[in-house]
Coordinates of C-alpha atoms in Angstrom, one line a residue:
Chain A
M1 CA -213.8 -142.7 -30.4
P2 CA -210.3 -141.5 -31.2
S3 CA -207.3 -143.5 -29.8
I4 CA -205.5 -142.0 -26.9
D5 CA -202.5 -141.3 -29.2
A6 CA -204.6 -139.2 -31.5
A7 CA -206.3 -137.4 -28.6
L8 CA -202.9 -136.7 -27.0
N9 CA -201.6 -135.3 -30.3
E10 CA -204.7 -133.1 -30.7
V11 CA -204.3 -131.7 -27.2
A12 CA -200.6 -131.2 -27.7
T13 CA -201.2 -129.2 -30.9
T14 CA -203.9 -127.1 -29.2
I15 CA -201.6 -126.3 -26.2
T16 CA -198.6 -125.4 -28.2
R17 CA -200.7 -123.0 -30.2
T18 CA -202.1 -121.5 -26.9
L19 CA -198.6 -121.2 -25.4
E20 CA -197.6 -119.3 -28.6
E21 CA -200.4 -116.9 -28.1
L22 CA -200.0 -116.4 -24.3
L23 CA -196.2 -116.2 -24.1
P24 CA -195.0 -112.6 -24.6
T25 CA -193.4 -111.7 -28.0
P26 CA -189.7 -111.4 -27.6
E27 CA -188.9 -107.7 -28.0
G28 CA -187.3 -104.8 -26.2
A29 CA -184.1 -104.9 -24.1
E30 CA -185.6 -107.8 -22.0
K31 CA -185.9 -109.9 -25.2
R32 CA -183.6 -112.8 -24.2
V33 CA -185.6 -113.8 -21.2
L34 CA -188.8 -113.8 -23.3
E35 CA -187.0 -116.0 -25.9
A36 CA -185.9 -118.4 -23.2
M37 CA -189.5 -118.6 -21.9
R38 CA -190.6 -119.6 -25.4
Y39 CA -187.7 -122.0 -25.8
A40 CA -188.6 -123.7 -22.5
C41 CA -192.2 -124.3 -23.5
L42 CA -192.2 -124.8 -27.2
G43 CA -189.7 -127.6 -27.6
G44 CA -192.2 -130.5 -27.7
G45 CA -193.3 -132.5 -24.6
K46 CA -196.1 -134.9 -24.3
R47 CA -198.4 -132.3 -22.6
I48 CA -199.8 -134.9 -20.3
R49 CA -200.9 -132.4 -17.6
P50 CA -202.8 -130.3 -20.2
F51 CA -204.4 -133.5 -21.5
L52 CA -205.7 -134.2 -18.0
V53 CA -207.1 -130.8 -17.7
M54 CA -208.9 -130.9 -21.1
M55 CA -210.3 -134.4 -20.4
G56 CA -211.4 -133.4 -16.9
A57 CA -213.1 -130.3 -18.3
R58 CA -215.0 -132.4 -20.8
L59 CA -216.7 -134.3 -18.0
F60 CA -218.5 -131.1 -16.9
D61 CA -219.0 -129.4 -20.3
V62 CA -216.6 -126.7 -19.5
N63 CA -216.1 -123.9 -22.1
E64 CA -213.2 -124.8 -24.4
V65 CA -211.3 -121.5 -24.0
S66 CA -211.4 -121.8 -20.2
A67 CA -210.0 -125.3 -20.2
R68 CA -207.3 -124.5 -22.7
R69 CA -206.1 -121.5 -20.7
V70 CA -205.9 -123.5 -17.5
A71 CA -204.2 -126.4 -19.2
T72 CA -201.7 -123.9 -20.7
A73 CA -201.0 -122.3 -17.3
I74 CA -200.3 -125.7 -15.8
E75 CA -197.9 -126.5 -18.7
M76 CA -196.1 -123.3 -17.9
V77 CA -195.6 -124.3 -14.4
H78 CA -194.4 -127.7 -15.4
C79 CA -191.9 -126.1 -17.9
Y80 CA -190.7 -123.7 -15.2
S81 CA -190.0 -126.6 -12.9
L82 CA -188.0 -128.4 -15.5
V83 CA -185.9 -125.3 -16.3
H84 CA -185.0 -124.8 -12.7
D85 CA -184.5 -128.5 -11.9
D86 CA -182.1 -128.8 -14.8
L87 CA -179.8 -125.9 -13.5
P88 CA -176.2 -126.8 -12.6
A89 CA -176.9 -126.3 -8.9
M90 CA -179.8 -128.7 -9.1
D91 CA -179.8 -131.8 -11.4
D92 CA -177.2 -130.3 -13.7
S93 CA -178.7 -131.6 -16.9
D94 CA -177.5 -130.6 -20.4
L95 CA -180.3 -132.4 -22.3
R96 CA -184.0 -132.2 -22.1
R97 CA -186.5 -133.5 -24.7
G98 CA -183.5 -134.2 -27.0
R99 CA -182.4 -130.5 -27.0
A100 CA -180.0 -128.4 -25.0
T101 CA -181.5 -127.3 -21.6
V102 CA -182.3 -123.6 -21.2
H103 CA -179.2 -122.7 -19.3
K104 CA -177.1 -124.4 -22.0
Q105 CA -178.9 -122.8 -24.8
F106 CA -178.9 -119.4 -23.1
D107 CA -177.1 -119.1 -19.8
E108 CA -177.8 -119.7 -16.1
A109 CA -179.0 -116.2 -15.3
V110 CA -181.5 -116.3 -18.1
A111 CA -182.7 -119.8 -17.2
I112 CA -183.4 -118.7 -13.6
L113 CA -185.3 -115.6 -14.8
A114 CA -187.1 -117.6 -17.5
G115 CA -188.4 -120.0 -14.9
D116 CA -189.4 -117.2 -12.7
G117 CA -191.2 -115.5 -15.6
L118 CA -193.1 -118.7 -16.5
L119 CA -194.3 -119.3 -13.0
T120 CA -195.5 -115.7 -12.7
L121 CA -197.2 -115.8 -16.1
A122 CA -199.1 -119.0 -15.2
F123 CA -200.8 -117.1 -12.3
E124 CA -201.5 -114.1 -14.5
V125 CA -203.3 -116.5 -17.0
L126 CA -205.4 -118.0 -14.3
A127 CA -206.4 -114.7 -12.7
D128 CA -207.3 -113.1 -16.1
P129 CA -211.1 -112.7 -16.6
E130 CA -210.7 -114.4 -20.0
T131 CA -210.1 -117.6 -18.2
H132 CA -213.5 -117.7 -16.5
P133 CA -216.2 -115.1 -16.0
N134 CA -216.6 -116.0 -12.3
P135 CA -213.9 -114.5 -10.1
A136 CA -214.5 -117.1 -7.4
V137 CA -213.5 -119.8 -9.9
R138 CA -210.4 -117.9 -10.9
S139 CA -209.4 -117.3 -7.3
D140 CA -209.9 -121.0 -6.5
L141 CA -207.7 -121.9 -9.5
V142 CA -204.9 -119.7 -8.3
L143 CA -205.2 -121.0 -4.7
A144 CA -205.1 -124.7 -5.9
M145 CA -202.2 -124.1 -8.2
A146 CA -200.2 -122.2 -5.6
K147 CA -200.6 -125.0 -3.2
A148 CA -199.6 -127.6 -5.7
A149 CA -196.5 -125.6 -6.8
G150 CA -195.2 -124.3 -3.4
G151 CA -193.4 -125.7 -0.4
A152 CA -196.1 -128.3 0.2
G153 CA -195.9 -129.3 -3.5
M154 CA -193.3 -129.0 -6.3
V155 CA -190.8 -126.9 -4.4
G156 CA -190.9 -129.1 -1.3
G157 CA -190.7 -132.2 -3.4
Q158 CA -187.6 -130.9 -5.3
M159 CA -186.0 -130.1 -1.9
I160 CA -186.6 -133.6 -0.7
D161 CA -185.2 -135.0 -4.0
L162 CA -182.0 -133.0 -3.5
E163 CA -181.7 -134.3 0.1
A164 CA -182.3 -137.9 -1.2
E165 CA -178.9 -137.8 -2.8
K166 CA -177.4 -137.7 0.8
A167 CA -179.7 -140.0 2.7
S168 CA -181.4 -143.2 1.8
L169 CA -185.2 -143.0 1.7
D170 CA -187.6 -145.8 2.5
I171 CA -190.7 -146.5 0.4
G172 CA -192.8 -144.2 2.5
A173 CA -190.5 -141.3 2.2
I174 CA -190.1 -141.8 -1.5
T175 CA -193.8 -141.9 -2.0
R176 CA -194.2 -138.6 -0.2
L177 CA -191.4 -137.1 -2.3
Q178 CA -193.2 -138.0 -5.5
R179 CA -196.5 -136.9 -4.2
L180 CA -195.1 -133.5 -3.5
K181 CA -192.8 -133.2 -6.5
T182 CA -195.1 -134.4 -9.2
G183 CA -198.3 -135.7 -7.6
E184 CA -199.8 -132.4 -6.4
I185 CA -199.6 -130.7 -9.8
I186 CA -201.0 -133.8 -11.5
A187 CA -203.9 -133.7 -8.9
F188 CA -204.5 -130.0 -9.7
A189 CA -204.5 -130.8 -13.4
C190 CA -207.1 -133.6 -12.9
V191 CA -209.4 -131.5 -10.7
A192 CA -209.1 -128.2 -12.6
G193 CA -212.0 -129.2 -14.9
A194 CA -214.2 -129.8 -11.8
I195 CA -213.2 -126.3 -10.4
L196 CA -214.0 -124.7 -13.7
G197 CA -217.3 -126.6 -13.9
Q198 CA -218.2 -126.0 -10.3
A199 CA -218.8 -129.7 -10.0
S200 CA -219.9 -131.7 -6.9
E201 CA -217.5 -132.6 -4.0
Q202 CA -218.1 -136.2 -5.0
A203 CA -216.8 -135.7 -8.5
R204 CA -213.8 -133.7 -7.2
H205 CA -212.9 -136.5 -4.7
A206 CA -213.1 -139.2 -7.4
L207 CA -210.8 -137.1 -9.7
L208 CA -208.3 -136.6 -6.8
A209 CA -208.2 -140.3 -6.0
Y210 CA -207.7 -141.0 -9.8
A211 CA -204.9 -138.4 -9.9
H212 CA -203.3 -139.9 -6.7
D213 CA -202.9 -143.4 -8.2
L214 CA -202.1 -142.1 -11.7
G215 CA -199.4 -139.9 -10.4
L216 CA -197.6 -142.7 -8.6
A217 CA -198.0 -145.1 -11.5
F218 CA -196.6 -142.4 -13.8
Q219 CA -193.5 -141.9 -11.5
I220 CA -192.8 -145.6 -11.2
A221 CA -193.1 -145.9 -15.0
D222 CA -190.6 -143.0 -15.3
D223 CA -188.2 -144.7 -13.0
L224 CA -188.5 -147.9 -15.1
L225 CA -187.8 -145.9 -18.3
D226 CA -184.8 -144.3 -16.6
T227 CA -183.5 -147.8 -15.8
E228 CA -184.3 -149.5 -19.1
G229 CA -184.8 -146.9 -21.8
T230 CA -182.3 -145.7 -24.4
A231 CA -181.1 -142.1 -24.5
A232 CA -182.6 -141.7 -27.9
S233 CA -186.1 -142.7 -26.9
I234 CA -186.3 -140.8 -23.6
G235 CA -184.4 -137.7 -24.7
K236 CA -182.1 -137.6 -21.6
P237 CA -179.1 -139.6 -20.4
V238 CA -180.2 -143.1 -19.3
G239 CA -179.6 -144.1 -15.7
A240 CA -179.1 -140.4 -14.7
D241 CA -181.1 -140.8 -11.5
S242 CA -179.5 -144.0 -10.2
A243 CA -176.1 -142.6 -11.2
A244 CA -176.8 -139.6 -9.0
G245 CA -177.4 -142.1 -6.1
K246 CA -181.1 -141.3 -5.9
A247 CA -183.4 -143.7 -4.3
T248 CA -186.1 -144.6 -6.9
F249 CA -189.0 -147.0 -6.7
V250 CA -187.1 -149.4 -9.0
A251 CA -184.1 -149.4 -6.8
L252 CA -186.2 -150.1 -3.8
L253 CA -188.7 -152.6 -5.3
G254 CA -186.7 -154.1 -8.1
V255 CA -187.8 -154.0 -11.8
E256 CA -190.5 -156.8 -11.6
R257 CA -192.3 -155.6 -8.4
A258 CA -192.1 -152.0 -9.7
R259 CA -193.7 -153.0 -12.9
E260 CA -196.5 -154.9 -11.1
Q261 CA -197.1 -152.0 -8.8
A262 CA -197.5 -149.6 -11.6
Q263 CA -200.0 -151.8 -13.4
L264 CA -201.9 -152.2 -10.2
L265 CA -202.1 -148.5 -9.6
A266 CA -203.2 -147.9 -13.2
R267 CA -206.2 -150.2 -12.8
Q268 CA -207.0 -148.7 -9.4
A269 CA -206.9 -145.2 -10.9
A270 CA -209.3 -146.1 -13.7
A271 CA -211.7 -147.7 -11.1
H272 CA -212.1 -144.3 -9.4
L273 CA -213.8 -143.0 -12.5
D274 CA -216.7 -145.5 -12.2
L275 CA -219.2 -142.7 -11.4
F276 CA -218.6 -141.0 -14.8
D277 CA -220.0 -142.1 -18.1
E278 CA -218.1 -142.7 -21.3
K279 CA -216.9 -139.1 -21.4
A280 CA -214.2 -140.4 -19.0
D281 CA -213.0 -143.1 -21.4
L282 CA -209.9 -141.3 -22.4
L283 CA -209.0 -140.6 -18.8
R284 CA -209.4 -144.4 -18.2
E285 CA -207.2 -145.2 -21.2
M286 CA -204.6 -142.6 -19.9
A287 CA -204.0 -144.7 -16.8
G288 CA -202.9 -147.6 -19.0
F289 CA -201.0 -145.3 -21.3
V290 CA -198.7 -143.9 -18.6
V291 CA -197.5 -147.3 -17.5
N292 CA -197.1 -148.8 -21.0
R293 CA -195.4 -145.8 -22.8
K294 CA -191.9 -146.3 -24.1
H295 CA -190.7 -142.7 -23.7
Chain B
M1 CA -199.3 -87.7 14.3
P2 CA -196.4 -90.2 14.7
S3 CA -193.2 -89.4 12.8
I4 CA -192.4 -91.4 9.7
D5 CA -189.7 -93.3 11.5
A6 CA -192.1 -94.5 14.2
A7 CA -194.7 -95.4 11.6
L8 CA -192.2 -97.3 9.5
N9 CA -191.0 -99.2 12.6
E10 CA -194.6 -100.0 13.6
V11 CA -195.3 -101.5 10.1
A12 CA -192.0 -103.3 10.1
T13 CA -192.9 -105.0 13.3
T14 CA -196.3 -106.0 12.2
I15 CA -195.1 -107.3 8.8
T16 CA -192.4 -109.4 10.4
R17 CA -194.9 -110.9 12.8
T18 CA -197.3 -111.7 9.9
L19 CA -194.4 -113.2 7.9
E20 CA -193.6 -115.5 10.8
E21 CA -197.3 -116.6 10.8
L22 CA -197.7 -117.1 7.1
L23 CA -194.3 -118.8 6.3
P24 CA -194.6 -122.5 6.7
T25 CA -192.9 -124.0 9.8
P26 CA -189.7 -125.8 8.9
E27 CA -190.3 -129.5 9.3
G28 CA -190.2 -132.7 7.3
A29 CA -187.6 -133.8 4.8
E30 CA -188.1 -130.5 2.9
K31 CA -187.2 -128.5 6.0
R32 CA -184.2 -126.7 4.6
V33 CA -186.1 -124.9 1.9
L34 CA -188.6 -123.7 4.4
E35 CA -185.8 -122.5 6.7
A36 CA -184.3 -120.7 3.8
M37 CA -187.6 -119.0 3.0
R38 CA -187.8 -117.7 6.6
Y39 CA -184.1 -116.6 6.5
A40 CA -184.7 -114.7 3.4
C41 CA -187.7 -112.8 4.8
L42 CA -186.9 -112.4 8.5
G43 CA -183.5 -110.8 8.4
G44 CA -184.6 -107.2 8.7
G45 CA -185.3 -104.9 5.9
K46 CA -187.0 -101.5 5.8
R47 CA -190.4 -103.0 4.7
I48 CA -191.0 -100.0 2.4
R49 CA -193.4 -101.8 0.1
P50 CA -195.5 -103.1 3.0
F51 CA -195.5 -99.5 4.4
L52 CA -197.0 -98.2 1.2
V53 CA -199.7 -100.9 1.2
M54 CA -200.6 -100.1 4.8
M55 CA -200.7 -96.4 4.2
G56 CA -202.6 -96.7 0.9
A57 CA -205.2 -99.1 2.6
R58 CA -205.7 -96.5 5.4
L59 CA -207.0 -93.9 2.8
F60 CA -210.0 -96.2 2.1
D61 CA -210.5 -97.6 5.6
V62 CA -209.5 -101.1 4.5
N63 CA -209.8 -103.9 7.1
E64 CA -206.4 -104.2 8.9
V65 CA -206.0 -108.0 8.3
S66 CA -206.6 -107.6 4.6
A67 CA -204.0 -104.9 4.3
R68 CA -201.5 -106.8 6.4
R69 CA -201.8 -109.9 4.3
V70 CA -201.4 -108.1 1.0
A71 CA -198.4 -106.1 2.4
T72 CA -196.8 -109.4 3.5
A73 CA -197.4 -111.0 0.1
I74 CA -195.6 -108.1 -1.6
E75 CA -192.8 -108.3 0.8
M76 CA -192.4 -112.1 0.0
V77 CA -192.1 -111.2 -3.7
H78 CA -189.5 -108.5 -2.9
C79 CA -187.5 -111.0 -0.8
Y80 CA -187.8 -113.7 -3.5
S81 CA -186.4 -111.2 -6.1
L82 CA -183.4 -110.4 -3.8
V83 CA -182.6 -114.1 -3.3
H84 CA -182.5 -114.8 -7.0
D85 CA -180.8 -111.5 -7.9
D86 CA -178.0 -112.3 -5.4
L87 CA -177.2 -115.7 -7.0
P88 CA -173.7 -116.3 -8.5
A89 CA -175.2 -116.4 -12.0
M90 CA -176.9 -113.0 -11.4
D91 CA -175.3 -110.2 -9.3
D92 CA -173.2 -112.7 -7.3
S93 CA -173.6 -111.0 -3.9
D94 CA -172.4 -112.5 -0.7
L95 CA -173.9 -109.9 1.6
R96 CA -177.4 -108.6 2.0
R97 CA -178.8 -106.5 4.9
G98 CA -175.4 -107.0 6.6
R99 CA -175.8 -110.9 6.6
A100 CA -174.8 -113.7 4.3
T101 CA -177.0 -114.0 1.3
V102 CA -179.2 -117.1 1.1
H103 CA -177.0 -119.1 -1.2
K104 CA -174.0 -118.4 1.0
Q105 CA -175.9 -119.3 4.2
F106 CA -177.5 -122.4 2.6
D107 CA -176.4 -123.3 -1.0
E108 CA -177.4 -122.3 -4.5
A109 CA -180.0 -125.1 -5.1
V110 CA -181.8 -124.1 -1.8
A111 CA -181.7 -120.4 -2.7
I112 CA -183.2 -121.0 -6.1
L113 CA -186.0 -123.2 -4.5
A114 CA -186.5 -120.8 -1.6
G115 CA -187.1 -117.9 -4.1
D116 CA -189.5 -120.1 -6.1
G117 CA -191.3 -121.0 -2.9
L118 CA -191.7 -117.4 -1.8
L119 CA -193.1 -116.3 -5.1
T120 CA -195.6 -119.1 -5.1
L121 CA -196.6 -118.5 -1.5
A122 CA -197.2 -114.8 -2.2
F123 CA -199.9 -115.8 -4.7
E124 CA -201.4 -118.3 -2.3
V125 CA -201.7 -115.6 0.3
L126 CA -203.4 -113.2 -2.1
A127 CA -205.9 -115.9 -3.4
D128 CA -206.8 -117.0 0.1
P129 CA -210.3 -116.0 1.3
E130 CA -208.9 -114.7 4.5
T131 CA -207.3 -111.9 2.5
H132 CA -210.6 -110.5 1.3
P133 CA -214.2 -111.9 1.3
N134 CA -214.8 -110.8 -2.3
P135 CA -213.2 -113.2 -4.8
A136 CA -213.2 -110.4 -7.5
V137 CA -210.9 -108.4 -5.2
R138 CA -208.6 -111.4 -4.7
S139 CA -208.5 -112.1 -8.4
D140 CA -207.6 -108.4 -9.2
L141 CA -204.8 -108.5 -6.6
V142 CA -203.3 -111.7 -8.1
L143 CA -203.5 -110.3 -11.7
A144 CA -201.9 -107.0 -10.7
M145 CA -199.2 -108.7 -8.7
A146 CA -198.4 -111.2 -11.6
K147 CA -198.1 -108.3 -14.1
A148 CA -195.8 -106.3 -11.7
A149 CA -193.6 -109.4 -11.1
G150 CA -193.4 -111.0 -14.5
G151 CA -191.7 -110.4 -17.9
A152 CA -193.2 -106.9 -18.1
G153 CA -192.2 -106.2 -14.5
M154 CA -189.4 -107.4 -12.2
V155 CA -188.3 -110.4 -14.4
G156 CA -188.0 -108.1 -17.4
G157 CA -186.3 -105.5 -15.4
Q158 CA -183.7 -107.8 -14.0
M159 CA -183.0 -109.2 -17.6
I160 CA -182.4 -105.6 -18.8
D161 CA -180.2 -105.0 -15.8
L162 CA -178.0 -108.0 -16.7
E163 CA -177.8 -106.8 -20.3
A164 CA -176.8 -103.4 -19.1
E165 CA -173.5 -104.7 -18.1
K166 CA -172.8 -105.3 -21.7
A167 CA -174.2 -102.3 -23.4
S168 CA -174.4 -98.7 -22.3
L169 CA -177.9 -97.4 -21.7
D170 CA -179.1 -93.9 -22.2
I171 CA -181.4 -92.1 -19.7
G172 CA -184.6 -93.4 -21.4
A173 CA -183.4 -97.0 -21.3
I174 CA -182.3 -96.8 -17.7
T175 CA -185.6 -95.2 -16.7
R176 CA -187.5 -98.1 -18.3
L177 CA -185.2 -100.6 -16.7
Q178 CA -186.0 -99.1 -13.3
R179 CA -189.7 -98.8 -13.9
L180 CA -189.8 -102.6 -14.8
K181 CA -187.3 -103.8 -12.1
T182 CA -188.6 -101.9 -9.1
G183 CA -191.3 -99.4 -10.3
E184 CA -194.1 -101.8 -11.2
I185 CA -194.1 -103.6 -7.8
I186 CA -193.9 -100.3 -6.0
A187 CA -196.8 -99.1 -8.1
F188 CA -198.7 -102.3 -7.1
A189 CA -197.9 -101.7 -3.4
C190 CA -199.3 -98.1 -3.7
V191 CA -202.5 -99.1 -5.5
A192 CA -203.2 -102.3 -3.5
G193 CA -205.2 -100.4 -0.8
A194 CA -207.3 -98.9 -3.5
I195 CA -208.0 -102.4 -5.0
L196 CA -208.9 -103.7 -1.5
G197 CA -211.1 -100.7 -0.9
Q198 CA -212.7 -100.8 -4.3
A199 CA -211.8 -97.2 -4.7
S200 CA -212.5 -94.8 -7.6
E201 CA -210.5 -94.8 -10.8
Q202 CA -209.4 -91.3 -9.9
A203 CA -208.0 -92.4 -6.6
R204 CA -206.2 -95.3 -8.4
H205 CA -204.7 -93.0 -10.9
A206 CA -203.5 -90.5 -8.3
L207 CA -201.8 -93.4 -6.4
L208 CA -200.2 -94.8 -9.6
A209 CA -198.8 -91.3 -10.5
Y210 CA -197.4 -91.0 -6.9
A211 CA -195.9 -94.4 -7.2
H212 CA -194.3 -93.6 -10.5
D213 CA -192.4 -90.6 -9.2
L214 CA -191.7 -92.2 -5.8
G215 CA -190.2 -95.3 -7.5
L216 CA -187.8 -93.2 -9.6
A217 CA -186.8 -91.0 -6.7
F218 CA -186.2 -94.1 -4.6
Q219 CA -183.9 -95.6 -7.3
I220 CA -181.9 -92.4 -7.8
A221 CA -181.5 -92.2 -4.0
D222 CA -180.3 -95.8 -4.0
D223 CA -177.7 -95.1 -6.8
L224 CA -176.5 -92.1 -4.7
L225 CA -176.2 -94.2 -1.6
D226 CA -174.2 -96.8 -3.7
T227 CA -171.8 -94.1 -4.8
E228 CA -171.5 -92.2 -1.5
G229 CA -172.5 -94.5 1.3
T230 CA -170.4 -96.7 3.6
A231 CA -170.6 -100.5 3.6
A232 CA -171.6 -100.4 7.3
S233 CA -174.6 -98.1 6.7
I234 CA -176.0 -99.7 3.6
G235 CA -175.3 -103.3 4.4
K236 CA -173.6 -104.2 1.1
P237 CA -170.3 -103.4 -0.6
V238 CA -170.1 -99.7 -1.7
G239 CA -169.8 -99.0 -5.4
A240 CA -170.9 -102.5 -6.3
D241 CA -173.1 -101.3 -9.2
S242 CA -170.5 -98.9 -10.8
A243 CA -167.8 -101.6 -10.3
A244 CA -169.9 -104.0 -12.3
G245 CA -169.9 -101.4 -15.1
K246 CA -173.7 -100.8 -14.8
A247 CA -175.1 -97.5 -16.0
T248 CA -176.8 -95.8 -13.1
F249 CA -178.6 -92.4 -12.9
V250 CA -175.7 -91.1 -11.0
A251 CA -173.2 -92.2 -13.7
L252 CA -175.4 -90.6 -16.4
L253 CA -176.3 -87.4 -14.6
G254 CA -173.5 -86.8 -12.1
V255 CA -174.0 -86.5 -8.3
E256 CA -175.4 -83.0 -8.2
R257 CA -178.0 -83.3 -11.0
A258 CA -179.1 -86.8 -9.7
R259 CA -179.7 -85.3 -6.3
E260 CA -181.7 -82.4 -7.7
Q261 CA -183.8 -84.8 -9.8
A262 CA -184.5 -87.0 -6.8
Q263 CA -185.8 -84.0 -4.8
L264 CA -187.9 -82.8 -7.7
L265 CA -189.5 -86.2 -8.1
A266 CA -190.2 -86.4 -4.4
R267 CA -192.0 -83.1 -4.4
Q268 CA -193.9 -84.1 -7.6
A269 CA -194.9 -87.4 -6.0
A270 CA -196.4 -85.7 -2.9
A271 CA -198.3 -83.3 -5.1
H272 CA -200.2 -86.2 -6.7
L273 CA -201.8 -86.8 -3.3
D274 CA -203.6 -83.4 -3.3
L275 CA -207.1 -85.1 -3.6
F276 CA -206.6 -87.0 -0.3
D277 CA -207.0 -85.5 3.2
E278 CA -204.6 -85.7 6.1
K279 CA -204.8 -89.6 6.0
A280 CA -202.3 -89.3 3.2
D281 CA -199.7 -87.3 5.3
L282 CA -197.5 -90.2 5.9
L283 CA -197.4 -91.1 2.2
R284 CA -196.5 -87.4 1.6
E285 CA -193.7 -87.6 4.2
M286 CA -192.5 -90.9 2.6
A287 CA -191.6 -89.1 -0.6
G288 CA -189.2 -87.0 1.3
F289 CA -188.0 -89.9 3.4
V290 CA -186.8 -92.0 0.4
V291 CA -184.6 -89.3 -1.0
N292 CA -183.2 -88.2 2.4
R293 CA -182.5 -91.6 4.0
K294 CA -178.9 -92.5 4.7
H295 CA -179.2 -96.3 4.2

């Protein structure tokens, strides 16, 4: 069995190649926005969401092309959210994955449009017959992704995150913030393989429960990295969130309890996969990986 | 037969009501973005794209609820594009339909998110089983809308429009700009009824040809209004486009030839509907309406 690092690298390579194929070639008078869309997606990234899709799809013997296209669509949505979140009016970040953010490399107008273009392209990819021969599956994928990305998902979560700079949130409010902002799209990534494989309700529920715990563990680990990491290893300024006055799990729980909580959630996440055989081993390992990673 | 004004008003009332139903109720910590989404959609507007959907659907005896939901989804996409185009980094407009633009009424971050939320919600509406019982139809709608809204549609068109402030465009380039920026989504509005009604290829082609000429006629008429209108009647500052140094049909052709060209296109548009019976009369009238309107 390959180690999780090797498996992550393999998926990252595959997804980068698929992004290169699916992103439009920059040409014509609209060239700059197409260049910015590529820049936003092709500058590295751990490709954790695509990994979850690929590993989930493996449980149900889903066709490789289908899994790869859905994984790539989710990565486009993730990249769009980063481009818009980094804008001056939002988190105002100059640096992302160790490179200039899109509005710094291009300009604000291009960054707004590139985000819009990526979000739209993701839906185009999901609805394309090449993604799955059954239109009911494609339609389910679009519906699930729209729910995860919209006002009751990423958009709503980012709104709460902006409000959180003004008001102090309690642990319940911050858990909801994270469920919306990052949790719903992670849940979609985990369940996408089950949609593609038209799997049982039981299997879907197990994957959603896994995703729920994994998403929270992931976010707490992120907060810990933001507090303790170095700019070089995380690719963005250290302490940016706490400097912005944002309530984080670490600020509320303290470093020690936050770390314990992340470990507990990771073990709980893995336990939700008990009904699957060894095909789920990399998803089990993933739970440990997200809380132990150093960047 | 009702006059086109009465028919437009009737559609506008129906679509406003459907928008009110489909837009999420503002509540929770994410309330502001949901308020901004409503503000962006519920401040009036001629609802021309929904009208095209409703009239196109009538040709194929499409279920009223299906037509209304698709019409409303297209209006959401139209409103999202206005919210983002009005941003300071883009066209920097303070006024829209006689009211403060979304970033003026709320703030820039909320406006960016509200646009993102509307675009996402539009796809959710199209993919929802309530829109059509046949998932192949829903999936076709999503695919067609994504193509009309993305890099080869509205996003690409807005990018060219921004570049046009720097370089001077010839008539071919400006025609392509308008086809992408406004033409593709108008074409989708015109053909959506045929998708819902699973109509013949011949019917779809006729509607696309109609949409092509209508879209250009509409844009030339818009340029003429921008040159000749009053701020009160068009709801935004007069001459804003030419002041921004943008090439327009009027700047390139002159007022007289632009007016003739718009009339010619309107007649051509109507002629493409010859294969339909009197159910297409309001679409025929629409072609004249767009070039003769005063706001």
